[in-house]
PDB file of C-alpha atoms and ligand atoms in Angstrom:
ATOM      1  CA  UNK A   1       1.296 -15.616 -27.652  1.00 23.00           C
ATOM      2  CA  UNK A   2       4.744 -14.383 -27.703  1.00 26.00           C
ATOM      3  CA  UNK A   3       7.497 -15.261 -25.268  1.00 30.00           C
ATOM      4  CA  UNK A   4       7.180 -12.045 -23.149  1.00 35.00           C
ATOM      5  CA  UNK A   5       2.891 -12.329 -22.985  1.00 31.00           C
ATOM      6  CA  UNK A   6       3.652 -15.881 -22.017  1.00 37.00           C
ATOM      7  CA  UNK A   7       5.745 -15.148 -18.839  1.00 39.00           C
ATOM      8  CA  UNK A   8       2.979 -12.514 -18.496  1.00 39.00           C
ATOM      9  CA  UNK A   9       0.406 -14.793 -18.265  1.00 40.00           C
ATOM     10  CA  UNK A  10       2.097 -17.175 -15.988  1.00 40.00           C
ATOM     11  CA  UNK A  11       3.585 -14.659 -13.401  1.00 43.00           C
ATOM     12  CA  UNK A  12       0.559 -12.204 -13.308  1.00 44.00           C
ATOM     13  CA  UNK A  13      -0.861 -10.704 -16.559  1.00 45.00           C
ATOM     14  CA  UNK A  14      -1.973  -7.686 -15.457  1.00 53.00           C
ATOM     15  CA  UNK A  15       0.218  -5.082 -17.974  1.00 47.00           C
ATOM     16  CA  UNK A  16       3.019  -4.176 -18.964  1.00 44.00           C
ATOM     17  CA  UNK A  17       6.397  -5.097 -17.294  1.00 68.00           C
ATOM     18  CA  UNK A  18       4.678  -7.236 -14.519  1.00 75.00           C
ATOM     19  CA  UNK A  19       7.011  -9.889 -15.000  1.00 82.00           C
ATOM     20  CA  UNK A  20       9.908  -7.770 -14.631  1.00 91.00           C
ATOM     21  CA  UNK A  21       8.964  -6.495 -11.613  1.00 94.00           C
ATOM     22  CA  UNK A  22       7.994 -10.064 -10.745  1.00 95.00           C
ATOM     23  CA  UNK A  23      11.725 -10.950 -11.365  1.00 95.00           C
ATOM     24  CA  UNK A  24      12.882  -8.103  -9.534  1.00 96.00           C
ATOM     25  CA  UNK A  25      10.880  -8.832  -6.334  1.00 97.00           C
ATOM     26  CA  UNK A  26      12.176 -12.441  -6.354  1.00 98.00           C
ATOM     27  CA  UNK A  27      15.897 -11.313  -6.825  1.00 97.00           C
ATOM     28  CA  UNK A  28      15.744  -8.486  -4.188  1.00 98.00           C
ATOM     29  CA  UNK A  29      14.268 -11.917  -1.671  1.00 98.00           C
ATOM     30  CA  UNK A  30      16.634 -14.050  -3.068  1.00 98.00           C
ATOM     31  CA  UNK A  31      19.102 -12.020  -1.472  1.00 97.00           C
ATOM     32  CA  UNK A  32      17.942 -12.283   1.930  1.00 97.00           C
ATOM     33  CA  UNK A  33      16.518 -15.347   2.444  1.00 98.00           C
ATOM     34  CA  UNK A  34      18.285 -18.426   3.203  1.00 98.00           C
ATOM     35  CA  UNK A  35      18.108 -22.123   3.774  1.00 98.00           C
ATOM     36  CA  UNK A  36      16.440 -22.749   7.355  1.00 98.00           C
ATOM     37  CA  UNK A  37      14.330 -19.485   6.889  1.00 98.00           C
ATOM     38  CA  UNK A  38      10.479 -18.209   7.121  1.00 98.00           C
ATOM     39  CA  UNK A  39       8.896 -17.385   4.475  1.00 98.00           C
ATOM     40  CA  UNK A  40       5.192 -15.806   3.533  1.00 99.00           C
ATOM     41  CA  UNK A  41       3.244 -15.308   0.425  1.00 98.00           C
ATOM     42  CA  UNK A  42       0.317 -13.524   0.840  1.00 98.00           C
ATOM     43  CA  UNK A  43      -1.019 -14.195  -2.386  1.00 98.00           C
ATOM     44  CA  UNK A  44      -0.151 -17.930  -3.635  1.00 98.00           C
ATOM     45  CA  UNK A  45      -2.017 -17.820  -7.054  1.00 96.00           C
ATOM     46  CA  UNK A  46      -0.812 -20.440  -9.056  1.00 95.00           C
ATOM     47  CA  UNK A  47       2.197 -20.673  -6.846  1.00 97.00           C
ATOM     48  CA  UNK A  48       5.056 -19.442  -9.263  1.00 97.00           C
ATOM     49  CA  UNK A  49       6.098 -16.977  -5.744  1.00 98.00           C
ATOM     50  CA  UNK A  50       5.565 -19.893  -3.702  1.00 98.00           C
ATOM     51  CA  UNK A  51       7.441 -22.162  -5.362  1.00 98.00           C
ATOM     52  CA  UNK A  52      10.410 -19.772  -5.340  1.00 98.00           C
ATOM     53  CA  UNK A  53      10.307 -18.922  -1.997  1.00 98.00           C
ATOM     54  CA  UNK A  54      10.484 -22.903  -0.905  1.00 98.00           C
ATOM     55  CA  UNK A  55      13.526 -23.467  -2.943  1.00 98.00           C
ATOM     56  CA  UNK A  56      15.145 -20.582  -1.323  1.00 98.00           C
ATOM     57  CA  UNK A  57      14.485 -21.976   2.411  1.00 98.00           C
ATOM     58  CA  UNK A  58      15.230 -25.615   1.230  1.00 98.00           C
ATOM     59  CA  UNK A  59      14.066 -28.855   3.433  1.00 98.00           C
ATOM     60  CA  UNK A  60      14.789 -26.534   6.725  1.00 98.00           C
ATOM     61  CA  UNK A  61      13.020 -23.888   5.812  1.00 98.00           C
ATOM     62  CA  UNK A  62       9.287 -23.199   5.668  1.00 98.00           C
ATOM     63  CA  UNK A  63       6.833 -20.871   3.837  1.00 98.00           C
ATOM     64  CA  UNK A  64       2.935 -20.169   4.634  1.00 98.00           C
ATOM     65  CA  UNK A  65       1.254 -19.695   1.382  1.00 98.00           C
ATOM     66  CA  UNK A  66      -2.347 -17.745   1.652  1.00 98.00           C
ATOM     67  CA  UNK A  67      -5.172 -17.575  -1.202  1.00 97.00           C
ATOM     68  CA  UNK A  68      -9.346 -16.949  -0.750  1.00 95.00           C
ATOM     69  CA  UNK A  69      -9.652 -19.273  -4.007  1.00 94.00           C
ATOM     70  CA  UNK A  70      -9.436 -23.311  -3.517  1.00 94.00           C
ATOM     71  CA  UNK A  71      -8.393 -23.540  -7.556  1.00 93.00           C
ATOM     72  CA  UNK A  72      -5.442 -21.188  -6.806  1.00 94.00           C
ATOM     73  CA  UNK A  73      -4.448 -23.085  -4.153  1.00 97.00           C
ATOM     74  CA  UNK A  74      -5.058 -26.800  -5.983  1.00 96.00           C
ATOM     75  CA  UNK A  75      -3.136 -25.168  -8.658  1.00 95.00           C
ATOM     76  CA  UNK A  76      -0.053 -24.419  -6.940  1.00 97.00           C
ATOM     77  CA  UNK A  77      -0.478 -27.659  -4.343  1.00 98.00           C
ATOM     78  CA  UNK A  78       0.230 -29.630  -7.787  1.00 98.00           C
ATOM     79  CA  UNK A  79       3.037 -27.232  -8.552  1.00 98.00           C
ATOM     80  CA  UNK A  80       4.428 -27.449  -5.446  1.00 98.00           C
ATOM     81  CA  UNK A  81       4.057 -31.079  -5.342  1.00 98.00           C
ATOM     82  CA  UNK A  82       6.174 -31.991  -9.172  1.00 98.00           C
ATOM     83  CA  UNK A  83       9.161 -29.571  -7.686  1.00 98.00           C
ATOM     84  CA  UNK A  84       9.329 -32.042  -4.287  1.00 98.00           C
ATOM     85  CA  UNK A  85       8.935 -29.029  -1.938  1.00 98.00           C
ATOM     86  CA  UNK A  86       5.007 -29.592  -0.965  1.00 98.00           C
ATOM     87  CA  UNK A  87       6.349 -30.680   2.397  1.00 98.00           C
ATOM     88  CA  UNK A  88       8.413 -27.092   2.936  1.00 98.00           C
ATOM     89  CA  UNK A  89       5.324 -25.264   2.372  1.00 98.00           C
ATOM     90  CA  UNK A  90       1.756 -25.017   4.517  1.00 98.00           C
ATOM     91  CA  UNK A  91      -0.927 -23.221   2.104  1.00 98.00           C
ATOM     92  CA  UNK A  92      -4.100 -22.007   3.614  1.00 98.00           C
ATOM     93  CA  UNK A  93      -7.204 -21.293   2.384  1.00 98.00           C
ATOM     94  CA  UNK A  94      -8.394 -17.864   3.704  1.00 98.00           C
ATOM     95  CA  UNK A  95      -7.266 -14.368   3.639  1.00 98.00           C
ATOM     96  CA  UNK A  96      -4.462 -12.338   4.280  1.00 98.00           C
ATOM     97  CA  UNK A  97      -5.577 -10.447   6.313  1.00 98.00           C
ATOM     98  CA  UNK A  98      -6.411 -13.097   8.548  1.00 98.00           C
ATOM     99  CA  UNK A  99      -2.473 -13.734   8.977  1.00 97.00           C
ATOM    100  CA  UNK A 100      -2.056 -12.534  12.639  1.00 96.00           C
ATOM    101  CA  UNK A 101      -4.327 -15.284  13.699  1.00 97.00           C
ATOM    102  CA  UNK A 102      -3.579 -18.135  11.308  1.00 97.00           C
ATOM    103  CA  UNK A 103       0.369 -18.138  11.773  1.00 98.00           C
ATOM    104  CA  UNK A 104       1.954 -19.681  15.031  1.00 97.00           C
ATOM    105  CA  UNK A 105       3.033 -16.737  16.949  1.00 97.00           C
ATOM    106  CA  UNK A 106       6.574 -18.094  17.739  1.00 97.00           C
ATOM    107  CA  UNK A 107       7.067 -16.270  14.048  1.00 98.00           C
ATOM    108  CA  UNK A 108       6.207 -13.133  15.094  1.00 98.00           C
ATOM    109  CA  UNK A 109       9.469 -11.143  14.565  1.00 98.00           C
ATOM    110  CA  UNK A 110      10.956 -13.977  12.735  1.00 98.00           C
ATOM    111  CA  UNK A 111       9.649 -13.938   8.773  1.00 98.00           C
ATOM    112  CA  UNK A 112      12.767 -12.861   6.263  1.00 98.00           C
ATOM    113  CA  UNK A 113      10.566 -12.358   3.557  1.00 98.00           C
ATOM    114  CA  UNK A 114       7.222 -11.450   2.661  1.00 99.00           C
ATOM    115  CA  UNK A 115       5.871 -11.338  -1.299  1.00 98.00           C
ATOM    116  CA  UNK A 116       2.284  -9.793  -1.695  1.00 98.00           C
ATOM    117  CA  UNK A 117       1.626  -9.940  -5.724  1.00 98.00           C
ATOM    118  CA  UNK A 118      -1.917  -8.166  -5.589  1.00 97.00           C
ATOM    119  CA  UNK A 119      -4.893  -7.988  -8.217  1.00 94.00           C
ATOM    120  CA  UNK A 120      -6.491 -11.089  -9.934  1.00 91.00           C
ATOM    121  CA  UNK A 121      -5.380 -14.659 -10.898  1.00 89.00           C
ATOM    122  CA  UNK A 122      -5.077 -14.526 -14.814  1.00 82.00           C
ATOM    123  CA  UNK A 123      -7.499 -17.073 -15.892  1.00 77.00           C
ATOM    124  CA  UNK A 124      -9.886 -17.467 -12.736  1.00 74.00           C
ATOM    125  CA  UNK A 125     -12.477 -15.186 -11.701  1.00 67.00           C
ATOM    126  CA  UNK A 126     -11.459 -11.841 -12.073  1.00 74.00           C
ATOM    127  CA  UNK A 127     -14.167 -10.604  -9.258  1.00 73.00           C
ATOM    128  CA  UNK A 128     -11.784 -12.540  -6.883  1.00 83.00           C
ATOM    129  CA  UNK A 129      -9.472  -9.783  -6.523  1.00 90.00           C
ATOM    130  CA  UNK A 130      -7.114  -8.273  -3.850  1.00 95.00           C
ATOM    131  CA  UNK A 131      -8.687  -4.822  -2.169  1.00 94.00           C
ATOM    132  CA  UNK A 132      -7.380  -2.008  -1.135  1.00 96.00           C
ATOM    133  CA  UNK A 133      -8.531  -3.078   2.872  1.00 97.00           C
ATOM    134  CA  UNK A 134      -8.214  -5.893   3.544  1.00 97.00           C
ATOM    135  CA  UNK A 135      -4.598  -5.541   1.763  1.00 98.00           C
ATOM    136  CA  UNK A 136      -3.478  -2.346   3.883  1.00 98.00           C
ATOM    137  CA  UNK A 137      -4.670  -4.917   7.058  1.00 98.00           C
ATOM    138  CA  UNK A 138      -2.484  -7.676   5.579  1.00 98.00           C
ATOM    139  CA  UNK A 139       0.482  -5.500   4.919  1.00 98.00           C
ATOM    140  CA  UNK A 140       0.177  -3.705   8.513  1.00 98.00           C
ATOM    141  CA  UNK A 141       0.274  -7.468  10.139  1.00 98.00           C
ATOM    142  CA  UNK A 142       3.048  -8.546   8.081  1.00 98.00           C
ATOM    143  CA  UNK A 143       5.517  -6.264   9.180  1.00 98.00           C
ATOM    144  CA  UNK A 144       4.471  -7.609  12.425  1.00 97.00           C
ATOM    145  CA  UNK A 145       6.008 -10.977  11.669  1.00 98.00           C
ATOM    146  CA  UNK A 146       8.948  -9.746   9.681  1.00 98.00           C
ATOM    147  CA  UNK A 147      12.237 -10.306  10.966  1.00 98.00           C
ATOM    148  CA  UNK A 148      14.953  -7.123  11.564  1.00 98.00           C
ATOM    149  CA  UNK A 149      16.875  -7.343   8.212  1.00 98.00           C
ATOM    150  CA  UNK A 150      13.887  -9.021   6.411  1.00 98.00           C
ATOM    151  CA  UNK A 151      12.280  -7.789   3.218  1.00 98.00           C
ATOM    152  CA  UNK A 152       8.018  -7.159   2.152  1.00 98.00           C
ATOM    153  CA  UNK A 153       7.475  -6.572  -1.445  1.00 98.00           C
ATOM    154  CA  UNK A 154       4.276  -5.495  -2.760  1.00 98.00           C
ATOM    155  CA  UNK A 155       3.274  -5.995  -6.336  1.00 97.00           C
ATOM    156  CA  UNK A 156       0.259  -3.789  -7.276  1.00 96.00           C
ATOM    157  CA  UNK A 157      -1.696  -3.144 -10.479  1.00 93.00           C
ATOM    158  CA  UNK A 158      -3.569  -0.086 -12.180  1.00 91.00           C
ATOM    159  CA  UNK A 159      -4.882  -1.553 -15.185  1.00 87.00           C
ATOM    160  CA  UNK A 160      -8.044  -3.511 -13.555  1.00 88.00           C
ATOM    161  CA  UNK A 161     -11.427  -2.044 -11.862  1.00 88.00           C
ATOM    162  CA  UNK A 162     -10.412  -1.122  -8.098  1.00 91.00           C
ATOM    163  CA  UNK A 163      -6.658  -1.479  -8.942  1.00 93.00           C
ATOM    164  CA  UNK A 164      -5.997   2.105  -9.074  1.00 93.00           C
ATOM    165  CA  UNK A 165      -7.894   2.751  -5.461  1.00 95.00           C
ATOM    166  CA  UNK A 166      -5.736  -0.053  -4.493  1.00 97.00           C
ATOM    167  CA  UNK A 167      -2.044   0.408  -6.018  1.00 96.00           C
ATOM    168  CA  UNK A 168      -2.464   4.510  -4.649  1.00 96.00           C
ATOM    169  CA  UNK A 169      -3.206   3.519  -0.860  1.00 97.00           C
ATOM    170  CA  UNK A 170      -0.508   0.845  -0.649  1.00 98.00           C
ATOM    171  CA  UNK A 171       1.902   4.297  -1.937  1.00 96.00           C
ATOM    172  CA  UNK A 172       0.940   6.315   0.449  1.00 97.00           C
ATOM    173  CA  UNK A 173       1.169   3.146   2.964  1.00 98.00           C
ATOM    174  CA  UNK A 174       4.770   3.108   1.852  1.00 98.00           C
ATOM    175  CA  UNK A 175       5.358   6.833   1.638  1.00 97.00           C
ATOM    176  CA  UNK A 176       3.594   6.850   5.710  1.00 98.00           C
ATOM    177  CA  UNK A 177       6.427   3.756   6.920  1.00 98.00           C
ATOM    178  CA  UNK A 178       8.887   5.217   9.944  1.00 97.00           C
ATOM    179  CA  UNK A 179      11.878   5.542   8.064  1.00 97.00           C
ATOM    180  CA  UNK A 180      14.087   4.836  10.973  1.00 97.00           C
ATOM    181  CA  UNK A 181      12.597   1.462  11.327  1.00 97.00           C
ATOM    182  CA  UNK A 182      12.100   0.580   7.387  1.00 98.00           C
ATOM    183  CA  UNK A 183      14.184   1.336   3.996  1.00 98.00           C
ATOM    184  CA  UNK A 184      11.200   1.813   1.353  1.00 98.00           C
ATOM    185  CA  UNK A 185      12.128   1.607  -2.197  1.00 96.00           C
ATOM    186  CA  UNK A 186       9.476   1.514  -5.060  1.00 91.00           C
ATOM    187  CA  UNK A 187      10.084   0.789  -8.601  1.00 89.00           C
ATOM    188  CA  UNK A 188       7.911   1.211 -11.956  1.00 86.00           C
ATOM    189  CA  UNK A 189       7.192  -0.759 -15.024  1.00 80.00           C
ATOM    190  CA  UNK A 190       7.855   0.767 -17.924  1.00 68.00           C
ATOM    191  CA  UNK A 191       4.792   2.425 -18.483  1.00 64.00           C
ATOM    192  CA  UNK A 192       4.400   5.910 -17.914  1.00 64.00           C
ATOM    193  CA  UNK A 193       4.333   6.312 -14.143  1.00 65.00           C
ATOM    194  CA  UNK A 194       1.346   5.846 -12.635  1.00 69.00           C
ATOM    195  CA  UNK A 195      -0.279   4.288 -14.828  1.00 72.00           C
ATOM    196  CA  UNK A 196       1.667   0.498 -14.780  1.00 85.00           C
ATOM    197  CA  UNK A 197       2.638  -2.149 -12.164  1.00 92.00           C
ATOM    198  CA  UNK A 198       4.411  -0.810  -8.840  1.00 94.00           C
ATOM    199  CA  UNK A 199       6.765  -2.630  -6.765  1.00 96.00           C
ATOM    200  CA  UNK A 200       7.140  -1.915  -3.029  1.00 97.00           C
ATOM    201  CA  UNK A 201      10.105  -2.699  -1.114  1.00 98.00           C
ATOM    202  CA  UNK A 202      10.071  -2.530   2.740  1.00 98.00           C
ATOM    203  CA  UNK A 203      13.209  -3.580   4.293  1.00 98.00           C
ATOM    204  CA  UNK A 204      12.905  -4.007   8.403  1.00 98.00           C
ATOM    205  CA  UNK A 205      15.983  -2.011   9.593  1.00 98.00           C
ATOM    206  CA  UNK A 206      18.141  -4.665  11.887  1.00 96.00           C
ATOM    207  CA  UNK A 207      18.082  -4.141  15.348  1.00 80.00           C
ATOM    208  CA  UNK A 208      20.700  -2.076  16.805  1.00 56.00           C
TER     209      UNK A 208
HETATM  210  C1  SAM B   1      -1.931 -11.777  -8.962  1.00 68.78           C
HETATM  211  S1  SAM B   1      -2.554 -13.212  -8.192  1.00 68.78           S
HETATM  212  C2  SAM B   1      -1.125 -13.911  -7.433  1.00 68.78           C
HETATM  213  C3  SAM B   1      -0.214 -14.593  -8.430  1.00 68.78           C
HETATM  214  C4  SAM B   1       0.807 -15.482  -7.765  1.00 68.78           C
HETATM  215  N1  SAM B   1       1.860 -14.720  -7.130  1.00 68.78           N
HETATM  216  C5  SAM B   1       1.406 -16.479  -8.734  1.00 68.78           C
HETATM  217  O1  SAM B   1       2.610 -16.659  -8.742  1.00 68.78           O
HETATM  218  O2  SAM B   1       0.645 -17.109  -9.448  1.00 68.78           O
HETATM  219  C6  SAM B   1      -3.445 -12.589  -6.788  1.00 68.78           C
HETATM  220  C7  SAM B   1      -4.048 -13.674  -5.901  1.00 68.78           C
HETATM  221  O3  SAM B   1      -4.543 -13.053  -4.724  1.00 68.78           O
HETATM  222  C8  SAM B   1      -5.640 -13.818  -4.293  1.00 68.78           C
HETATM  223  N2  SAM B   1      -6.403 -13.048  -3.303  1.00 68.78           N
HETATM  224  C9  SAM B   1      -7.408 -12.162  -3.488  1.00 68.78           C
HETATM  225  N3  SAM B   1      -7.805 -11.648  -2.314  1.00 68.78           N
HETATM  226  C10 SAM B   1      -7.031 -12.235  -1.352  1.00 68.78           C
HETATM  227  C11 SAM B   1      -6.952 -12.130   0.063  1.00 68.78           C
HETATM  228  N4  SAM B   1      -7.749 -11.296   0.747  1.00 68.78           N
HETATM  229  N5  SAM B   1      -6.054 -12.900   0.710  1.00 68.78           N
HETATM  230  C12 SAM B   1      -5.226 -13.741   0.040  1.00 68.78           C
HETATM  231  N6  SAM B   1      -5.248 -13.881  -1.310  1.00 68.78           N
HETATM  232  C13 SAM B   1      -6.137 -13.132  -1.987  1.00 68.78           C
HETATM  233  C14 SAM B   1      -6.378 -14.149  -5.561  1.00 68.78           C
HETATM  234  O4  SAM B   1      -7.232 -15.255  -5.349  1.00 68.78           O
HETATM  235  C15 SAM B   1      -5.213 -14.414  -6.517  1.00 68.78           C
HETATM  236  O5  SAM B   1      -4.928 -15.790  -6.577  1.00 68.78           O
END
């Protein structure tokens, strides 16, 4: 496995340029979230997003991690645990799209970033994937509970059965966003458009 497949692997797997989109999602948050901050990732996997976003809001912050698989979440429990920031972060075990209900609503309004990095944990069951709706429910709650000036990304993938369905309606959920409450950009990997990994990023205009 060469350097590049590695990082692959760890951060997603799912074709070409993943990780750099990966590292661009992560630097675009890193830019707006803070010590003392909210966090969410709606799709801990092993945790690599998860473990990021608790180092960015540090022992004051907190992050709600959520994953449908119990070995995604042990995985990135243990992760969390070796880096000292288990106590930073609150994973649970269901759904997404379950968010409204699951977070306390004092949030609502008050999340400065949101990661969603869709499709399949590499290694694990691959019929334990993200879908195109329950994830257009997540992402319609989430910008519920993110904060004016905060940031959603959305990771999705082509190359796997359902991806396609799945990485076209979160576009056009994008392309439909009220531009004079949100700032959409989307990036590509380098494969020919349309065919690799997407980025979405959906920053809430600040409050005037
Ligand atoms: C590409 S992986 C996430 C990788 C993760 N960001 C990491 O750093 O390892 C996608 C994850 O979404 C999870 N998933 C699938 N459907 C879900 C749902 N409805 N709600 C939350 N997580 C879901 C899968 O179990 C899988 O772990």
């Amino acid at each position: 496995m060469q350097a590049g497949e590695s990082q692959r692997a760890r951060q997603g797997g799912q074709g070409r340029s993943s990780s750099s989109l990966t590292a661009m999602a992560q630097a675009a948050v890193a830019e707006r979230l803070a010590p003392g901050m909210h966090a969410i990732d709606a799709t801990v996997g092993n945790g690599h997003d998860t473990l990021f976003l608790a180092r960015q809001v540090g022992a004051t912050g907190q992050v709600y991690g959520f994953d449908l698989q119990a070995c995604a979440l042990a995985a990135a429990s243990a992760r969390l645990l070796a880096a000292g920031v288990a106590d930073r972060v609150r994973l649970i075990h269901a759904g997404h799209e379950t968010m409204a209900e699951r977070l306390p609503a004092r949030l609502r309004g008050g999340v400065q970033a949101i990661m969603f990095n869709l499709g399949y944990l590499p290694g694990s069951d691959r019929q334990c994937i993200t879908r195109a709706v329950s994830s257009l429910q997540a992402l319609r709650q989430a910008l519920e509970w993110l904060a004016p000036g905060g940031l959603l990304t959305v990771l999705a993938y082509r190359g796997h059965a359902g991806g396609a369905e799945e990485a076209d309606a979160v576009a056009r959920w994008l392309q439909g966003l009220e531009p004079s409450l949100y700032q959409v950009g989307q990036q590509y990997g380098d494969a020919a458009r349309g065919t690799g990994p997407e980025l979405g990023l959906v920053y809430r205009r600040p409050n005037r």
